[in-house]
């Protein structure tokens, strides 16, 4: 059974930093691209970033480009999201999401999410 | 960037009703479209990919159609467990933009 377990969320002040982690199990982690998707309280889904299976290729939404960095450690089956210069509008539940091998956006397994709150 | 617009934003329906949700892309995305279902407090679930391919295990009352810019998610006979919010998502090039969602409520 595929499991994705996010951690690292919490309360941070505007301008601060946070690193999210996602521990994957039940799949050959190194074979799949991985995404981060977020959802602000009471709002819709927003795609944030994707990383290729090898980690060589990364892409970001314009709203986080230059502030967030996605990375992965295939030896530890773990996905990361380093978030810097956080803003109030980054407040959201952040989901770790497995992509498809042929279509990176085919998000067929999701973690339970971790809440990031940016407030003074 | 390509924008994804869903309609309606919400709808009320009864058990057994046929429900149709539409998703329009601001430019052609051929058949690169996914549909998700999200229940309150839960992560979304992928229902349909490539506009019309049902994920294994998804009930056959769900179907997807369309290509280019106009897409449809249809629930042929609404069941109690189908009351949820549905999202379309562009799945071609980044950014993998989501529609704003359609909330299906009980009439």
mmCIF file of N, CA, C and O in Angstrom, chain A residues 33-96:
data_model
loop_
_atom_site.group_PDB
_atom_site.id
_atom_site.type_symbol
_atom_site.label_atom_id
_atom_site.label_comp_id
_atom_site.label_asym_id
_atom_site.label_seq_id
_atom_site.Cartn_x
_atom_site.Cartn_y
_atom_site.Cartn_z
ATOM 1 N N UNK A 33 7.835 10.755 -10.565
ATOM 2 C CA UNK A 33 7.891 12.181 -10.257
ATOM 3 C C UNK A 33 6.996 12.452 -9.051
ATOM 4 O O UNK A 33 6.079 11.676 -8.757
ATOM 5 N N UNK A 34 7.279 13.529 -8.359
ATOM 6 C CA UNK A 34 6.510 13.887 -7.171
ATOM 7 C C UNK A 34 6.133 15.365 -7.219
ATOM 8 O O UNK A 34 6.898 16.197 -7.700
ATOM 9 N N UNK A 35 4.943 15.654 -6.715
ATOM 10 C CA UNK A 35 4.412 17.006 -6.716
ATOM 11 C C UNK A 35 4.130 17.484 -5.286
ATOM 12 O O UNK A 35 3.926 16.684 -4.380
ATOM 13 N N UNK A 36 4.075 18.778 -5.150
ATOM 14 C CA UNK A 36 3.474 19.430 -3.976
ATOM 15 C C UNK A 36 2.263 20.220 -4.486
ATOM 16 O O UNK A 36 2.366 20.963 -5.471
ATOM 17 N N UNK A 37 1.150 20.039 -3.812
ATOM 18 C CA UNK A 37 -0.088 20.765 -4.100
ATOM 19 C C UNK A 37 -0.566 21.359 -2.783
ATOM 20 O O UNK A 37 -0.494 20.701 -1.749
ATOM 21 N N UNK A 38 -1.052 22.585 -2.800
ATOM 22 C CA UNK A 38 -1.514 23.196 -1.559
ATOM 23 C C UNK A 38 -2.960 23.643 -1.666
ATOM 24 O O UNK A 38 -3.509 23.789 -2.760
ATOM 25 N N UNK A 39 -3.552 23.855 -0.497
ATOM 26 C CA UNK A 39 -4.950 24.277 -0.424
ATOM 27 C C UNK A 39 -5.102 25.243 0.744
ATOM 28 O O UNK A 39 -4.982 24.828 1.911
ATOM 29 N N UNK A 40 -5.332 26.500 0.436
ATOM 30 C CA UNK A 40 -5.569 27.492 1.483
ATOM 31 C C UNK A 40 -6.896 27.184 2.174
ATOM 32 O O UNK A 40 -7.792 26.571 1.570
ATOM 33 N N UNK A 41 -7.056 27.596 3.416
ATOM 34 C CA UNK A 41 -8.288 27.289 4.163
ATOM 35 C C UNK A 41 -9.537 27.724 3.420
ATOM 36 O O UNK A 41 -9.674 28.898 3.043
ATOM 37 N N UNK A 42 -10.430 26.786 3.176
ATOM 38 C CA UNK A 42 -11.690 27.069 2.500
ATOM 39 C C UNK A 42 -11.574 27.371 1.019
ATOM 40 O O UNK A 42 -12.561 27.778 0.390
ATOM 41 N N UNK A 43 -10.399 27.158 0.447
ATOM 42 C CA UNK A 43 -10.169 27.486 -0.965
ATOM 43 C C UNK A 43 -9.917 26.230 -1.789
ATOM 44 O O UNK A 43 -9.953 25.111 -1.274
ATOM 45 N N UNK A 44 -9.639 26.442 -3.067
ATOM 46 C CA UNK A 44 -9.397 25.341 -3.985
ATOM 47 C C UNK A 44 -7.953 24.865 -3.972
ATOM 48 O O UNK A 44 -7.120 25.322 -3.189
ATOM 49 N N UNK A 45 -7.674 23.942 -4.876
ATOM 50 C CA UNK A 45 -6.348 23.345 -4.976
ATOM 51 C C UNK A 45 -5.428 24.211 -5.833
ATOM 52 O O UNK A 45 -5.866 24.767 -6.846
ATOM 53 N N UNK A 46 -4.169 24.291 -5.424
ATOM 54 C CA UNK A 46 -3.164 25.015 -6.199
ATOM 55 C C UNK A 46 -1.940 24.137 -6.344
ATOM 56 O O UNK A 46 -1.303 23.772 -5.346
ATOM 57 N N UNK A 47 -1.584 23.832 -7.582
ATOM 58 C CA UNK A 47 -0.350 23.098 -7.835
ATOM 59 C C UNK A 47 0.845 23.995 -7.506
ATOM 60 O O UNK A 47 0.861 25.168 -7.897
ATOM 61 N N UNK A 48 1.838 23.446 -6.808
ATOM 62 C CA UNK A 48 2.984 24.238 -6.348
ATOM 63 C C UNK A 48 4.263 23.895 -7.113
ATOM 64 O O UNK A 48 4.953 24.794 -7.602
ATOM 65 N N UNK A 49 4.585 22.600 -7.212
ATOM 66 C CA UNK A 49 5.876 22.232 -7.775
ATOM 67 C C UNK A 49 5.885 20.752 -8.130
ATOM 68 O O UNK A 49 5.092 19.965 -7.590
ATOM 69 N N UNK A 50 6.793 20.388 -9.048
ATOM 70 C CA UNK A 50 6.993 18.987 -9.413
ATOM 71 C C UNK A 50 8.482 18.740 -9.583
ATOM 72 O O UNK A 50 9.231 19.652 -9.976
ATOM 73 N N UNK A 51 8.902 17.521 -9.292
ATOM 74 C CA UNK A 51 10.300 17.111 -9.463
ATOM 75 C C UNK A 51 10.303 15.777 -10.194
ATOM 76 O O UNK A 51 9.463 14.901 -9.924
ATOM 77 N N UNK A 52 11.230 15.613 -11.115
ATOM 78 C CA UNK A 52 11.336 14.367 -11.873
ATOM 79 C C UNK A 52 11.789 13.228 -10.975
ATOM 80 O O UNK A 52 12.232 13.444 -9.843
ATOM 81 N N UNK A 53 11.701 12.014 -11.503
ATOM 82 C CA UNK A 53 12.069 10.849 -10.706
ATOM 83 C C UNK A 53 13.520 10.898 -10.240
ATOM 84 O O UNK A 53 13.829 10.526 -9.101
ATOM 85 N N UNK A 54 14.392 11.391 -11.085
ATOM 86 C CA UNK A 54 15.815 11.462 -10.739
ATOM 87 C C UNK A 54 16.142 12.675 -9.886
ATOM 88 O O UNK A 54 17.192 12.715 -9.228
ATOM 89 N N UNK A 55 15.267 13.665 -9.922
ATOM 90 C CA UNK A 55 15.522 14.911 -9.209
ATOM 91 C C UNK A 55 16.209 15.968 -10.065
ATOM 92 O O UNK A 55 16.421 17.088 -9.611
ATOM 93 N N UNK A 56 16.526 15.608 -11.296
ATOM 94 C CA UNK A 56 17.266 16.548 -12.153
ATOM 95 C C UNK A 56 16.411 17.694 -12.650
ATOM 96 O O UNK A 56 16.907 18.783 -12.926
ATOM 97 N N UNK A 57 15.115 17.464 -12.803
ATOM 98 C CA UNK A 57 14.236 18.481 -13.365
ATOM 99 C C UNK A 57 13.207 18.915 -12.332
ATOM 100 O O UNK A 57 12.558 18.078 -11.700
ATOM 101 N N UNK A 58 13.074 20.230 -12.185
ATOM 102 C CA UNK A 58 12.109 20.792 -11.240
ATOM 103 C C UNK A 58 11.356 21.939 -11.889
ATOM 104 O O UNK A 58 11.913 22.665 -12.740
ATOM 105 N N UNK A 59 10.103 22.107 -11.491
ATOM 106 C CA UNK A 59 9.266 23.173 -12.024
ATOM 107 C C UNK A 59 8.412 23.729 -10.885
ATOM 108 O O UNK A 59 8.069 23.007 -9.953
ATOM 109 N N UNK A 60 8.054 25.018 -11.033
ATOM 110 C CA UNK A 60 7.345 25.710 -9.959
ATOM 111 C C UNK A 60 6.207 26.558 -10.496
ATOM 112 O O UNK A 60 6.269 27.073 -11.625
ATOM 113 N N UNK A 61 5.199 26.767 -9.658
ATOM 114 C CA UNK A 61 4.182 27.770 -9.937
ATOM 115 C C UNK A 61 4.829 29.147 -9.807
ATOM 116 O O UNK A 61 5.747 29.351 -8.998
ATOM 117 N N UNK A 62 4.334 30.102 -10.578
ATOM 118 C CA UNK A 62 4.892 31.460 -10.530
ATOM 119 C C UNK A 62 4.801 32.034 -9.119
ATOM 120 O O UNK A 62 5.657 32.826 -8.703
ATOM 121 N N UNK A 63 3.766 31.653 -8.383
ATOM 122 C CA UNK A 63 3.527 32.223 -7.053
ATOM 123 C C UNK A 63 4.613 31.846 -6.042
ATOM 124 O O UNK A 63 4.734 32.515 -5.000
ATOM 125 N N UNK A 64 5.396 30.808 -6.318
ATOM 126 C CA UNK A 64 6.421 30.379 -5.365
ATOM 127 C C UNK A 64 7.820 30.372 -5.957
ATOM 128 O O UNK A 64 8.806 30.132 -5.244
ATOM 129 N N UNK A 65 7.920 30.646 -7.255
ATOM 130 C CA UNK A 65 9.212 30.591 -7.928
ATOM 131 C C UNK A 65 10.186 31.563 -7.279
ATOM 132 O O UNK A 65 9.847 32.707 -6.997
ATOM 133 N N UNK A 66 11.396 31.070 -7.014
ATOM 134 C CA UNK A 66 12.422 31.895 -6.389
ATOM 135 C C UNK A 66 12.380 31.872 -4.876
ATOM 136 O O UNK A 66 13.319 32.342 -4.220
ATOM 137 N N UNK A 67 11.300 31.346 -4.304
ATOM 138 C CA UNK A 67 11.183 31.273 -2.835
ATOM 139 C C UNK A 67 11.163 29.840 -2.329
ATOM 140 O O UNK A 67 11.642 29.567 -1.223
ATOM 141 N N UNK A 68 10.591 28.936 -3.110
ATOM 142 C CA UNK A 68 10.470 27.528 -2.709
ATOM 143 C C UNK A 68 11.438 26.689 -3.537
ATOM 144 O O UNK A 68 11.683 26.981 -4.715
ATOM 145 N N UNK A 69 11.937 25.610 -2.927
ATOM 146 C CA UNK A 69 12.806 24.670 -3.629
ATOM 147 C C UNK A 69 12.346 23.247 -3.325
ATOM 148 O O UNK A 69 12.265 22.851 -2.158
ATOM 149 N N UNK A 70 12.052 22.504 -4.376
ATOM 150 C CA UNK A 70 11.674 21.103 -4.232
ATOM 151 C C UNK A 70 12.920 20.253 -4.431
ATOM 152 O O UNK A 70 13.788 20.574 -5.260
ATOM 153 N N UNK A 71 13.022 19.187 -3.651
ATOM 154 C CA UNK A 71 14.156 18.276 -3.796
ATOM 155 C C UNK A 71 13.721 16.898 -3.308
ATOM 156 O O UNK A 71 12.642 16.735 -2.726
ATOM 157 N N UNK A 72 14.570 15.920 -3.552
ATOM 158 C CA UNK A 72 14.259 14.566 -3.114
ATOM 159 C C UNK A 72 15.536 13.822 -2.808
ATOM 160 O O UNK A 72 16.605 14.128 -3.365
ATOM 161 N N UNK A 73 15.415 12.834 -1.911
ATOM 162 C CA UNK A 73 16.523 11.934 -1.602
ATOM 163 C C UNK A 73 15.993 10.525 -1.848
ATOM 164 O O UNK A 73 15.265 9.975 -1.011
ATOM 165 N N UNK A 74 16.323 9.976 -2.999
ATOM 166 C CA UNK A 74 15.791 8.664 -3.353
ATOM 167 C C UNK A 74 16.346 7.554 -2.466
ATOM 168 O O UNK A 74 15.710 6.512 -2.327
ATOM 169 N N UNK A 75 17.497 7.783 -1.858
ATOM 170 C CA UNK A 75 18.052 6.772 -0.953
ATOM 171 C C UNK A 75 17.260 6.709 0.352
ATOM 172 O O UNK A 75 17.292 5.697 1.053
ATOM 173 N N UNK A 76 16.528 7.797 0.650
ATOM 174 C CA UNK A 76 15.720 7.851 1.874
ATOM 175 C C UNK A 76 14.225 7.836 1.574
ATOM 176 O O UNK A 76 13.408 7.974 2.485
ATOM 177 N N UNK A 77 13.869 7.686 0.305
ATOM 178 C CA UNK A 77 12.451 7.701 -0.102
ATOM 179 C C UNK A 77 11.722 8.923 0.450
ATOM 180 O O UNK A 77 10.598 8.828 0.963
ATOM 181 N N UNK A 78 12.364 10.063 0.330
ATOM 182 C CA UNK A 78 11.812 11.278 0.938
ATOM 183 C C UNK A 78 11.823 12.442 -0.034
ATOM 184 O O UNK A 78 12.807 12.660 -0.759
ATOM 185 N N UNK A 79 10.737 13.175 -0.028
ATOM 186 C CA UNK A 79 10.550 14.397 -0.816
ATOM 187 C C UNK A 79 10.594 15.581 0.128
ATOM 188 O O UNK A 79 10.142 15.486 1.278
ATOM 189 N N UNK A 80 11.121 16.695 -0.356
ATOM 190 C CA UNK A 80 11.235 17.894 0.473
ATOM 191 C C UNK A 80 10.652 19.111 -0.243
ATOM 192 O O UNK A 80 10.586 19.162 -1.475
ATOM 193 N N UNK A 81 10.268 20.102 0.558
ATOM 194 C CA UNK A 81 9.933 21.418 0.034
ATOM 195 C C UNK A 81 10.512 22.453 0.993
ATOM 196 O O UNK A 81 10.038 22.585 2.128
ATOM 197 N N UNK A 82 11.542 23.132 0.547
ATOM 198 C CA UNK A 82 12.132 24.212 1.330
ATOM 199 C C UNK A 82 11.399 25.499 0.978
ATOM 200 O O UNK A 82 11.362 25.884 -0.195
ATOM 201 N N UNK A 83 10.812 26.124 1.970
ATOM 202 C CA UNK A 83 10.015 27.322 1.752
ATOM 203 C C UNK A 83 10.675 28.506 2.465
ATOM 204 O O UNK A 83 10.803 28.492 3.696
ATOM 205 N N UNK A 84 11.091 29.491 1.705
ATOM 206 C CA UNK A 84 11.724 30.689 2.246
ATOM 207 C C UNK A 84 10.857 31.912 1.967
ATOM 208 O O UNK A 84 9.956 31.864 1.134
ATOM 209 N N UNK A 85 11.166 33.002 2.655
ATOM 210 C CA UNK A 85 10.447 34.277 2.454
ATOM 211 C C UNK A 85 8.939 34.057 2.466
ATOM 212 O O UNK A 85 8.222 34.533 1.584
ATOM 213 N N UNK A 86 8.475 33.348 3.473
ATOM 214 C CA UNK A 86 7.058 32.988 3.526
ATOM 215 C C UNK A 86 6.175 34.210 3.712
ATOM 216 O O UNK A 86 6.535 35.182 4.394
ATOM 217 N N UNK A 87 5.006 34.138 3.086
ATOM 218 C CA UNK A 87 4.020 35.203 3.118
ATOM 219 C C UNK A 87 2.718 34.667 3.699
ATOM 220 O O UNK A 87 2.476 33.456 3.699
ATOM 221 N N UNK A 88 1.851 35.575 4.100
ATOM 222 C CA UNK A 88 0.551 35.162 4.643
ATOM 223 C C UNK A 88 -0.219 34.313 3.641
ATOM 224 O O UNK A 88 -0.901 33.346 4.016
ATOM 225 N N UNK A 89 -0.075 34.640 2.368
ATOM 226 C CA UNK A 89 -0.823 33.908 1.337
ATOM 227 C C UNK A 89 -0.276 32.507 1.076
ATOM 228 O O UNK A 89 -0.860 31.751 0.295
ATOM 229 N N UNK A 90 0.813 32.139 1.717
ATOM 230 C CA UNK A 90 1.325 30.767 1.631
ATOM 231 C C UNK A 90 0.653 29.852 2.654
ATOM 232 O O UNK A 90 0.899 28.639 2.654
ATOM 233 N N UNK A 91 -0.172 30.441 3.520
ATOM 234 C CA UNK A 91 -0.896 29.642 4.509
ATOM 235 C C UNK A 91 -1.805 28.646 3.799
ATOM 236 O O UNK A 91 -2.655 29.033 3.001
ATOM 237 N N UNK A 92 -1.607 27.368 4.094
ATOM 238 C CA UNK A 92 -2.343 26.323 3.384
ATOM 239 C C UNK A 92 -1.997 24.961 3.967
ATOM 240 O O UNK A 92 -1.016 24.809 4.700
ATOM 241 N N UNK A 93 -2.811 23.982 3.601
ATOM 242 C CA UNK A 93 -2.431 22.587 3.777
ATOM 243 C C UNK A 93 -1.601 22.206 2.559
ATOM 244 O O UNK A 93 -2.016 22.449 1.419
ATOM 245 N N UNK A 94 -0.431 21.632 2.801
ATOM 246 C CA UNK A 94 0.465 21.215 1.727
ATOM 247 C C UNK A 94 0.416 19.696 1.601
ATOM 248 O O UNK A 94 0.662 18.972 2.577
ATOM 249 N N UNK A 95 0.081 19.253 0.390
ATOM 250 C CA UNK A 95 -0.014 17.830 0.110
ATOM 251 C C UNK A 95 1.188 17.370 -0.713
ATOM 252 O O UNK A 95 1.562 18.025 -1.699
ATOM 253 N N UNK A 96 1.726 16.236 -0.336
ATOM 254 C CA UNK A 96 2.729 15.522 -1.108
ATOM 255 C C UNK A 96 1.974 14.564 -2.017
ATOM 256 O O UNK A 96 1.088 13.819 -1.535
#
